[in-house]
mmCIF file of C-alpha atoms in Angstrom:
data_model
loop_
_atom_site.group_PDB
_atom_site.id
_atom_site.type_symbol
_atom_site.label_atom_id
_atom_site.label_comp_id
_atom_site.label_asym_id
_atom_site.label_seq_id
_atom_site.Cartn_x
_atom_site.Cartn_y
_atom_site.Cartn_z
ATOM 1 C CA MET A 5 0.000 0.000 0.000
ATOM 2 C CA THR A 6 1.369 3.419 -0.922
ATOM 3 C CA PHE A 7 0.289 6.968 -0.281
ATOM 4 C CA GLU A 8 -0.351 8.352 -3.749
ATOM 5 C CA GLN A 9 0.207 12.020 -4.569
ATOM 6 C CA GLU A 10 0.243 11.851 -8.346
ATOM 7 C CA SER A 11 -0.818 15.478 -8.914
ATOM 8 C CA GLU A 12 1.782 16.956 -6.576
ATOM 9 C CA PRO A 13 5.566 17.192 -7.039
ATOM 10 C CA TYR A 14 7.832 15.772 -4.378
ATOM 11 C CA ASP A 15 9.836 18.107 -2.177
ATOM 12 C CA VAL A 16 12.194 15.170 -1.588
ATOM 13 C CA LEU A 17 12.630 11.818 -3.305
ATOM 14 C CA VAL A 18 14.617 9.320 -1.223
ATOM 15 C CA VAL A 19 16.429 6.571 -3.135
ATOM 16 C CA GLY A 20 17.497 3.356 -1.396
ATOM 17 C CA GLY A 21 18.163 2.549 2.232
ATOM 18 C CA SER A 22 15.130 0.629 3.488
ATOM 19 C CA GLY A 23 15.531 -2.273 5.888
ATOM 20 C CA VAL A 24 14.847 -3.695 9.347
ATOM 21 C CA ASP A 25 16.776 -3.106 12.567
ATOM 22 C CA THR A 26 17.041 -5.626 15.377
ATOM 23 C CA THR A 27 17.945 -3.660 18.512
ATOM 24 C CA VAL A 28 19.676 -5.387 21.432
ATOM 25 C CA ARG A 29 20.239 -3.355 24.600
ATOM 26 C CA VAL A 30 23.506 -4.236 26.322
ATOM 27 C CA ASP A 31 25.112 -3.157 29.600
ATOM 28 C CA ALA A 32 28.193 -1.639 27.965
ATOM 29 C CA LEU A 33 30.044 -1.152 24.689
ATOM 30 C CA PRO A 34 32.230 -2.897 23.822
ATOM 31 C CA VAL A 35 30.405 -5.990 25.072
ATOM 32 C CA PRO A 36 32.591 -7.989 27.498
ATOM 33 C CA PRO A 37 33.529 -11.480 26.246
ATOM 34 C CA ALA A 38 31.090 -14.168 27.397
ATOM 35 C CA ASP A 39 29.184 -17.092 25.961
ATOM 36 C CA THR A 40 25.829 -15.557 26.957
ATOM 37 C CA HIS A 41 24.536 -12.126 27.998
ATOM 38 C CA GLY A 42 21.062 -11.630 29.380
ATOM 39 C CA VAL A 43 19.397 -8.633 27.690
ATOM 40 C CA PRO A 44 16.043 -6.814 27.842
ATOM 41 C CA ALA A 45 13.390 -7.562 25.233
ATOM 42 C CA ILE A 46 14.870 -7.475 21.745
ATOM 43 C CA ARG A 47 13.135 -5.045 19.358
ATOM 44 C CA GLU A 48 12.569 -5.464 15.623
ATOM 45 C CA ASP A 49 11.616 -2.303 13.726
ATOM 46 C CA ALA A 50 11.550 -1.013 10.185
ATOM 47 C CA GLY A 51 14.600 1.201 10.042
ATOM 48 C CA HIS A 52 17.751 2.059 8.093
ATOM 49 C CA THR A 53 18.730 5.397 6.665
ATOM 50 C CA GLY A 54 16.376 5.742 3.692
ATOM 51 C CA THR A 55 13.336 4.808 5.752
ATOM 52 C CA GLY A 56 14.337 7.336 8.398
ATOM 53 C CA VAL A 57 14.881 10.210 5.982
ATOM 54 C CA ALA A 58 11.604 9.478 4.190
ATOM 55 C CA LEU A 59 9.582 9.251 7.417
ATOM 56 C CA GLY A 60 11.259 12.305 8.924
ATOM 57 C CA CYS A 61 10.711 14.492 5.862
ATOM 58 C CA ALA A 62 7.057 13.453 5.609
ATOM 59 C CA THR A 63 6.502 14.185 9.305
ATOM 60 C CA LEU A 64 7.866 17.694 8.704
ATOM 61 C CA GLY A 65 5.275 18.246 5.994
ATOM 62 C CA LEU A 66 7.544 17.774 3.001
ATOM 63 C CA THR A 67 5.906 15.898 0.123
ATOM 64 C CA THR A 68 8.058 12.779 0.098
ATOM 65 C CA GLY A 69 8.638 9.926 -2.327
ATOM 66 C CA PHE A 70 10.700 6.819 -1.676
ATOM 67 C CA VAL A 71 11.979 4.249 -4.164
ATOM 68 C CA ASP A 72 13.961 1.122 -3.338
ATOM 69 C CA PHE A 73 14.333 -2.636 -3.588
ATOM 70 C CA LEU A 74 12.561 -4.693 -0.944
ATOM 71 C CA GLY A 75 12.339 -8.423 -0.279
ATOM 72 C CA ASP A 76 9.143 -10.442 -0.466
ATOM 73 C CA ASP A 77 9.725 -11.544 3.131
ATOM 74 C CA HIS A 78 8.778 -10.774 6.726
ATOM 75 C CA PRO A 79 11.250 -7.848 7.065
ATOM 76 C CA GLY A 80 9.847 -6.394 3.840
ATOM 77 C CA THR A 81 6.352 -6.596 5.322
ATOM 78 C CA LEU A 82 7.551 -4.670 8.396
ATOM 79 C CA VAL A 83 8.884 -1.883 6.154
ATOM 80 C CA ARG A 84 5.647 -1.682 4.152
ATOM 81 C CA GLU A 85 3.541 -1.600 7.321
ATOM 82 C CA ARG A 86 5.682 1.155 8.842
ATOM 83 C CA LEU A 87 5.399 3.346 5.746
ATOM 84 C CA ALA A 88 1.685 2.741 5.155
ATOM 85 C CA GLY A 89 -0.298 5.821 6.154
ATOM 86 C CA SER A 90 2.859 7.786 6.983
ATOM 87 C CA GLY A 91 2.525 10.212 4.073
ATOM 88 C CA VAL A 92 5.481 8.629 2.259
ATOM 89 C CA ASP A 93 4.724 7.661 -1.349
ATOM 90 C CA PHE A 94 6.633 4.365 -1.458
ATOM 91 C CA HIS A 95 7.484 2.655 -4.766
ATOM 92 C CA PRO A 96 9.330 -0.606 -4.012
ATOM 93 C CA LEU A 97 10.644 -3.192 -6.446
ATOM 94 C CA ILE A 98 10.851 -6.796 -5.244
ATOM 95 C CA SER A 99 14.401 -8.075 -4.850
ATOM 96 C CA PRO A 100 15.001 -11.842 -4.825
ATOM 97 C CA HIS A 101 17.883 -11.210 -2.429
ATOM 98 C CA GLY A 102 15.607 -10.142 0.415
ATOM 99 C CA THR A 103 15.293 -7.086 2.629
ATOM 100 C CA ARG A 104 18.379 -5.518 4.167
ATOM 101 C CA ARG A 105 18.935 -6.122 7.889
ATOM 102 C CA ALA A 106 20.999 -4.727 10.737
ATOM 103 C CA VAL A 107 21.601 -5.790 14.326
ATOM 104 C CA ASN A 108 22.250 -2.794 16.587
ATOM 105 C CA LEU A 109 23.808 -3.115 20.036
ATOM 106 C CA VAL A 110 22.783 -0.132 22.186
ATOM 107 C CA SER A 111 24.367 0.814 25.529
ATOM 108 C CA PRO A 112 22.577 2.577 28.437
ATOM 109 C CA ASP A 113 23.957 5.981 27.339
ATOM 110 C CA GLY A 114 22.421 5.570 23.874
ATOM 111 C CA ARG A 115 25.603 4.724 21.964
ATOM 112 C CA ARG A 116 25.320 1.973 19.386
ATOM 113 C CA MET A 117 27.314 -0.546 17.380
ATOM 114 C CA SER A 118 25.648 -1.754 14.173
ATOM 115 C CA PHE A 119 26.159 -4.968 12.192
ATOM 116 C CA TYR A 120 24.842 -4.364 8.678
ATOM 117 C CA ASP A 121 23.639 -7.055 6.247
ATOM 118 C CA ALA A 122 23.414 -5.216 2.904
ATOM 119 C CA ARG A 123 22.370 -8.293 0.844
ATOM 120 C CA ASP A 124 22.266 -6.459 -2.512
ATOM 121 C CA PRO A 125 24.648 -7.949 -5.099
ATOM 122 C CA LEU A 126 26.927 -5.545 -6.955
ATOM 123 C CA ASP A 127 25.132 -6.151 -10.258
ATOM 124 C CA LEU A 128 21.729 -5.078 -8.900
ATOM 125 C CA ARG A 129 20.326 -2.177 -10.978
ATOM 126 C CA MET A 130 17.033 -0.309 -10.804
ATOM 127 C CA PRO A 131 15.318 -0.045 -14.216
ATOM 128 C CA PRO A 132 15.107 3.578 -15.460
ATOM 129 C CA GLU A 133 11.432 3.117 -16.294
ATOM 130 C CA HIS A 134 10.804 2.631 -12.569
ATOM 131 C CA TYR A 135 12.677 5.655 -11.198
ATOM 132 C CA LEU A 136 12.699 8.227 -14.039
ATOM 133 C CA PRO A 137 8.996 9.192 -13.711
ATOM 134 C CA LEU A 138 9.655 9.851 -10.013
ATOM 135 C CA LEU A 139 12.779 11.925 -10.682
ATOM 136 C CA ARG A 140 10.836 14.052 -13.140
ATOM 137 C CA ARG A 141 8.381 15.143 -10.440
ATOM 138 C CA THR A 142 11.022 15.861 -7.790
ATOM 139 C CA ARG A 143 12.563 19.058 -6.463
ATOM 140 C CA HIS A 144 15.370 17.377 -4.509
ATOM 141 C CA VAL A 145 16.865 13.863 -4.461
ATOM 142 C CA HIS A 146 18.411 12.217 -1.421
ATOM 143 C CA LEU A 147 20.538 9.183 -2.292
ATOM 144 C CA SER A 148 21.323 6.525 0.283
ATOM 145 C CA ILE A 149 24.708 4.902 -0.306
ATOM 146 C CA THR A 150 23.233 1.597 -1.459
ATOM 147 C CA HIS A 151 25.300 0.462 -4.432
ATOM 148 C CA PHE A 152 22.577 0.613 -7.077
ATOM 149 C CA ALA A 153 21.802 4.257 -6.230
ATOM 150 C CA ARG A 154 25.129 5.503 -7.647
ATOM 151 C CA PHE A 155 23.901 4.628 -11.130
ATOM 152 C CA LEU A 156 21.140 7.262 -10.923
ATOM 153 C CA TYR A 157 23.558 10.215 -10.832
ATOM 154 C CA ASP A 158 23.728 10.716 -14.605
ATOM 155 C CA ASP A 159 19.941 11.000 -14.875
ATOM 156 C CA ILE A 160 19.760 13.260 -11.823
ATOM 157 C CA GLU A 161 22.364 15.602 -13.316
ATOM 158 C CA ALA A 162 20.670 15.568 -16.731
ATOM 159 C CA LEU A 163 17.462 16.777 -15.029
ATOM 160 C CA GLY A 164 19.347 19.510 -13.173
ATOM 161 C CA LEU A 165 18.198 18.313 -9.758
ATOM 162 C CA PRO A 166 20.002 19.049 -6.482
ATOM 163 C CA VAL A 167 21.068 15.921 -4.643
ATOM 164 C CA SER A 168 22.172 15.096 -1.107
ATOM 165 C CA THR A 169 23.694 11.993 0.437
ATOM 166 C CA ASP A 170 24.823 10.666 3.816
ATOM 167 C CA LEU A 171 28.217 8.928 3.880
ATOM 168 C CA HIS A 172 27.725 7.850 7.516
ATOM 169 C CA ASP A 173 31.080 6.842 9.057
ATOM 170 C CA TRP A 174 33.200 7.240 5.898
ATOM 171 C CA ASP A 175 36.914 7.340 6.612
ATOM 172 C CA GLY A 176 37.674 9.311 3.447
ATOM 173 C CA LEU A 177 39.416 6.314 1.898
ATOM 174 C CA THR A 178 36.886 3.569 1.153
ATOM 175 C CA GLU A 179 36.087 3.685 -2.562
ATOM 176 C CA HIS A 180 32.420 2.688 -2.224
ATOM 177 C CA HIS A 181 31.531 6.144 -0.880
ATOM 178 C CA ARG A 182 33.570 8.288 -3.279
ATOM 179 C CA ASP A 183 31.021 8.723 -6.095
ATOM 180 C CA PHE A 184 28.420 9.793 -3.566
ATOM 181 C CA ALA A 185 30.855 12.199 -1.891
ATOM 182 C CA LEU A 186 31.955 13.915 -5.112
ATOM 183 C CA ARG A 187 28.677 14.013 -7.069
ATOM 184 C CA SER A 188 26.332 15.419 -4.412
ATOM 185 C CA ASP A 189 25.451 19.030 -3.611
ATOM 186 C CA LEU A 190 24.958 18.437 0.116
ATOM 187 C CA VAL A 191 27.159 15.813 1.768
ATOM 188 C CA PHE A 192 26.455 14.540 5.278
ATOM 189 C CA LEU A 193 28.750 12.231 7.248
ATOM 190 C CA SER A 194 29.689 11.527 10.833
ATOM 191 C CA THR A 195 33.017 12.244 12.474
ATOM 192 C CA VAL A 196 33.353 8.632 13.643
ATOM 193 C CA GLY A 197 35.095 7.132 10.623
ATOM 194 C CA ALA A 198 37.708 9.801 9.928
ATOM 195 C CA GLY A 199 38.326 10.833 13.536
ATOM 196 C CA GLU A 200 40.981 13.548 13.740
ATOM 197 C CA ARG A 201 41.176 13.612 9.939
ATOM 198 C CA ILE A 202 37.580 14.786 9.544
ATOM 199 C CA SER A 203 38.506 18.383 8.627
ATOM 200 C CA SER A 204 40.789 17.261 5.814
ATOM 201 C CA VAL A 205 38.178 14.785 4.549
ATOM 202 C CA MET A 206 35.585 17.564 4.466
ATOM 203 C CA ARG A 207 37.967 19.859 2.576
ATOM 204 C CA GLU A 208 38.758 17.109 0.067
ATOM 205 C CA ILE A 209 35.050 16.605 -0.674
ATOM 206 C CA LEU A 210 34.667 20.338 -1.391
ATOM 207 C CA ARG A 211 37.866 20.541 -3.415
ATOM 208 C CA ASP A 212 37.314 17.485 -5.597
ATOM 209 C CA GLY A 213 33.506 17.385 -5.856
ATOM 210 C CA ARG A 214 30.498 19.603 -6.499
ATOM 211 C CA ALA A 215 29.234 20.086 -2.951
ATOM 212 C CA GLU A 216 27.988 23.468 -1.762
ATOM 213 C CA ALA A 217 28.328 22.241 1.823
ATOM 214 C CA VAL A 218 29.721 19.320 3.819
ATOM 215 C CA ILE A 219 28.199 18.627 7.225
ATOM 216 C CA ALA A 220 29.839 16.291 9.751
ATOM 217 C CA THR A 221 27.782 15.246 12.776
ATOM 218 C CA ALA A 222 29.527 14.543 16.064
ATOM 219 C CA GLY A 223 26.731 13.356 18.357
ATOM 220 C CA ALA A 224 26.734 15.215 21.650
ATOM 221 C CA GLY A 225 29.663 17.249 20.293
ATOM 222 C CA GLY A 226 27.386 18.987 17.795
ATOM 223 C CA ALA A 227 28.133 19.172 14.091
ATOM 224 C CA TYR A 228 30.602 20.852 11.741
ATOM 225 C CA LEU A 229 29.662 22.814 8.637
ATOM 226 C CA LEU A 230 32.108 23.563 5.837
ATOM 227 C CA THR A 231 31.381 25.614 2.713
ATOM 228 C CA PRO A 232 33.722 26.878 -0.029
ATOM 229 C CA GLU A 233 33.822 30.260 1.786
ATOM 230 C CA ASP A 234 35.084 28.725 5.058
ATOM 231 C CA ARG A 235 38.728 28.279 5.965
ATOM 232 C CA THR A 236 37.870 25.782 8.696
ATOM 233 C CA PRO A 237 34.671 23.923 9.628
ATOM 234 C CA ARG A 238 32.164 25.923 11.683
ATOM 235 C CA LEU A 239 30.940 24.303 14.883
ATOM 236 C CA VAL A 240 27.173 23.987 15.202
ATOM 237 C CA PRO A 241 26.401 23.228 18.867
ATOM 238 C CA ALA A 242 24.325 20.188 19.757
ATOM 239 C CA ALA A 243 20.716 20.846 20.723
ATOM 240 C CA VAL A 244 19.380 19.864 24.143
ATOM 241 C CA PRO A 245 17.191 16.757 23.799
ATOM 242 C CA PRO A 246 13.592 17.149 25.018
ATOM 243 C CA GLY A 247 14.008 14.069 27.223
ATOM 244 C CA PRO A 248 16.575 11.478 28.363
ATOM 245 C CA VAL A 249 18.848 10.061 25.661
ATOM 246 C CA VAL A 250 18.070 6.356 25.324
ATOM 247 C CA ASP A 251 19.035 5.383 21.764
ATOM 248 C CA SER A 252 21.065 7.225 19.104
ATOM 249 C CA ASN A 253 19.852 5.014 16.227
ATOM 250 C CA GLY A 254 18.457 7.260 13.501
ATOM 251 C CA ALA A 255 19.844 10.530 14.903
ATOM 252 C CA GLY A 256 21.915 11.204 11.798
ATOM 253 C CA ASP A 257 18.942 10.550 9.532
ATOM 254 C CA ALA A 258 16.841 12.947 11.621
ATOM 255 C CA PHE A 259 19.592 15.581 11.327
ATOM 256 C CA THR A 260 19.404 15.257 7.544
ATOM 257 C CA CYS A 261 15.613 15.736 7.625
ATOM 258 C CA GLY A 262 15.861 18.891 9.705
ATOM 259 C CA PHE A 263 18.521 20.262 7.389
ATOM 260 C CA LEU A 264 16.492 19.525 4.234
ATOM 261 C CA TYR A 265 13.409 21.068 5.810
ATOM 262 C CA GLY A 266 15.390 24.258 6.345
ATOM 263 C CA ARG A 267 16.585 24.300 2.748
ATOM 264 C CA ARG A 268 13.059 23.891 1.430
ATOM 265 C CA ARG A 269 12.088 26.910 3.554
ATOM 266 C CA GLY A 270 14.924 28.980 2.111
ATOM 267 C CA ARG A 271 17.124 29.069 5.214
ATOM 268 C CA ASP A 272 20.872 29.582 5.105
ATOM 269 C CA LEU A 273 23.185 26.634 5.629
ATOM 270 C CA GLU A 274 24.067 27.366 9.247
ATOM 271 C CA GLU A 275 20.429 27.715 10.257
ATOM 272 C CA CYS A 276 19.677 24.455 8.426
ATOM 273 C CA ALA A 277 22.376 22.779 10.492
ATOM 274 C CA ARG A 278 20.805 24.124 13.699
ATOM 275 C CA LEU A 279 17.475 22.656 12.624
ATOM 276 C CA GLY A 280 19.241 19.366 11.955
ATOM 277 C CA ALA A 281 20.706 19.416 15.453
ATOM 278 C CA VAL A 282 17.246 19.849 16.987
ATOM 279 C CA ALA A 283 15.829 16.980 14.921
ATOM 280 C CA GLY A 284 18.788 14.735 15.754
ATOM 281 C CA ALA A 285 18.492 15.380 19.482
ATOM 282 C CA TYR A 286 14.768 14.629 19.378
ATOM 283 C CA ALA A 287 15.434 11.262 17.687
ATOM 284 C CA CYS A 288 17.554 10.069 20.622
ATOM 285 C CA THR A 289 14.671 10.103 23.099
ATOM 286 C CA ALA A 290 12.944 6.848 22.083
ATOM 287 C CA GLU A 291 14.037 3.227 21.897
ATOM 288 C CA GLY A 292 14.435 1.644 18.481
ATOM 289 C CA THR A 293 14.886 3.366 15.152
ATOM 290 C CA HIS A 294 12.807 6.294 13.846
ATOM 291 C CA ASN A 295 10.336 6.105 16.729
ATOM 292 C CA ALA A 296 10.731 9.769 17.764
ATOM 293 C CA LEU A 297 10.176 11.991 14.716
ATOM 294 C CA VAL A 298 10.374 15.728 15.225
ATOM 295 C CA GLY A 299 7.466 17.857 14.004
ATOM 296 C CA ARG A 300 7.373 21.289 12.417
ATOM 297 C CA ALA A 301 6.415 23.058 15.648
ATOM 298 C CA ALA A 302 9.677 22.066 17.354
ATOM 299 C CA LEU A 303 11.738 23.319 14.418
ATOM 300 C CA ARG A 304 9.768 26.532 13.925
ATOM 301 C CA ALA A 305 10.554 27.426 17.525
ATOM 302 C CA VAL A 306 14.244 27.840 16.622
ATOM 303 C CA LEU A 307 13.757 29.588 13.270
ATOM 304 C CA SER A 308 14.539 33.284 12.906
ATOM 305 C CA PRO A 309 11.364 35.377 12.477
ATOM 306 C CA SER A 310 11.765 36.556 8.876
ATOM 307 C CA PRO A 311 12.300 33.667 6.428
ATOM 308 C CA PRO A 312 13.501 34.439 2.893
ATOM 309 C CA PRO A 313 11.633 32.988 -0.113
ATOM 310 C CA SER A 314 11.601 29.207 -0.516
ATOM 311 C CA VAL A 315 14.388 27.569 -2.520
ATOM 312 C CA PRO A 316 15.482 26.161 -4.878
ATOM 313 C CA ALA A 317 13.502 28.039 -7.516
ATOM 314 C CA ALA A 318 15.501 26.407 -10.314
ATOM 315 C CA ALA A 319 14.457 22.950 -9.158
ATOM 316 C CA ASP A 320 10.812 24.069 -8.933
ATOM 317 C CA ALA A 321 11.035 25.262 -12.513
ATOM 318 C CA GLN A 322 12.555 21.913 -13.515
ATOM 319 C CA VAL A 323 9.580 20.050 -12.026
ATOM 320 C CA SER A 324 7.154 22.300 -13.881
ATOM 321 C CA ALA A 325 9.046 21.840 -17.131
ATOM 322 C CA THR A 326 8.826 18.059 -16.860
ATOM 323 C CA GLY A 327 5.080 18.115 -16.398
ATOM 324 C CA ALA A 328 4.838 17.076 -12.729
#
């Protein structure tokens, strides 16, 4: 079941990144060696990055599409049930390889360690006839770093659409992420993978790619914003969560949603990052993945009083020109 909005263009089309998370709460990370650990009730939720961005954007009132491969299996059913009635217009293709999975170990302070089962073979491709009609009615594309999604860049660029991506814990070296890093207009990543090298990795993305901004999230340490006009990354302080931090799963995805919401409202990059920080903090207050989605009221409370016109006008014109 999908939420159909055929007469209305998408504010955001999310490509790839659906799946199911199994969350196991542990006493500490790393987990001490032992044959057996007793744990609280194990959760199983529709999750992963694409699902989170799609749900978060829809909750913020952005018209949201989502396209991906999904297995004809129990995890696939969980994803469909989670998206049904959410406002996300979901267009899945059945993959014989099944639905992606992850097992997330979460400590009492909300930190997590994730074990990711990607499943997709390297030769998996999405047929253009499935995704092109969706691209043509889109103002902005967000690509998850699933392998098949990289092959949509040529069509996205031909349509003149802005595109964002989240590299997650990229260390700046792994080749899988490089196309996404260098061919996106907004690049999100966390500081975890690159560590002390994060500033140089951010500068390399700007120097070698097409990004207008690179944003590195650092959990409770806030986030860092780098644009071509900056000599060094700007610190964006972390927002205060509205409740106790219990689970950081999905916080980065929520940050992306807050940021994209700001861009659709015409806000500058630093204000978008502040909105992302609020959304990310909110996501940490519920167990499981994508179970605390920030609404517009919480973000409007931190907006400056006089918003400029909505952007990007060029993308709006592109949607009109393609008959969406």
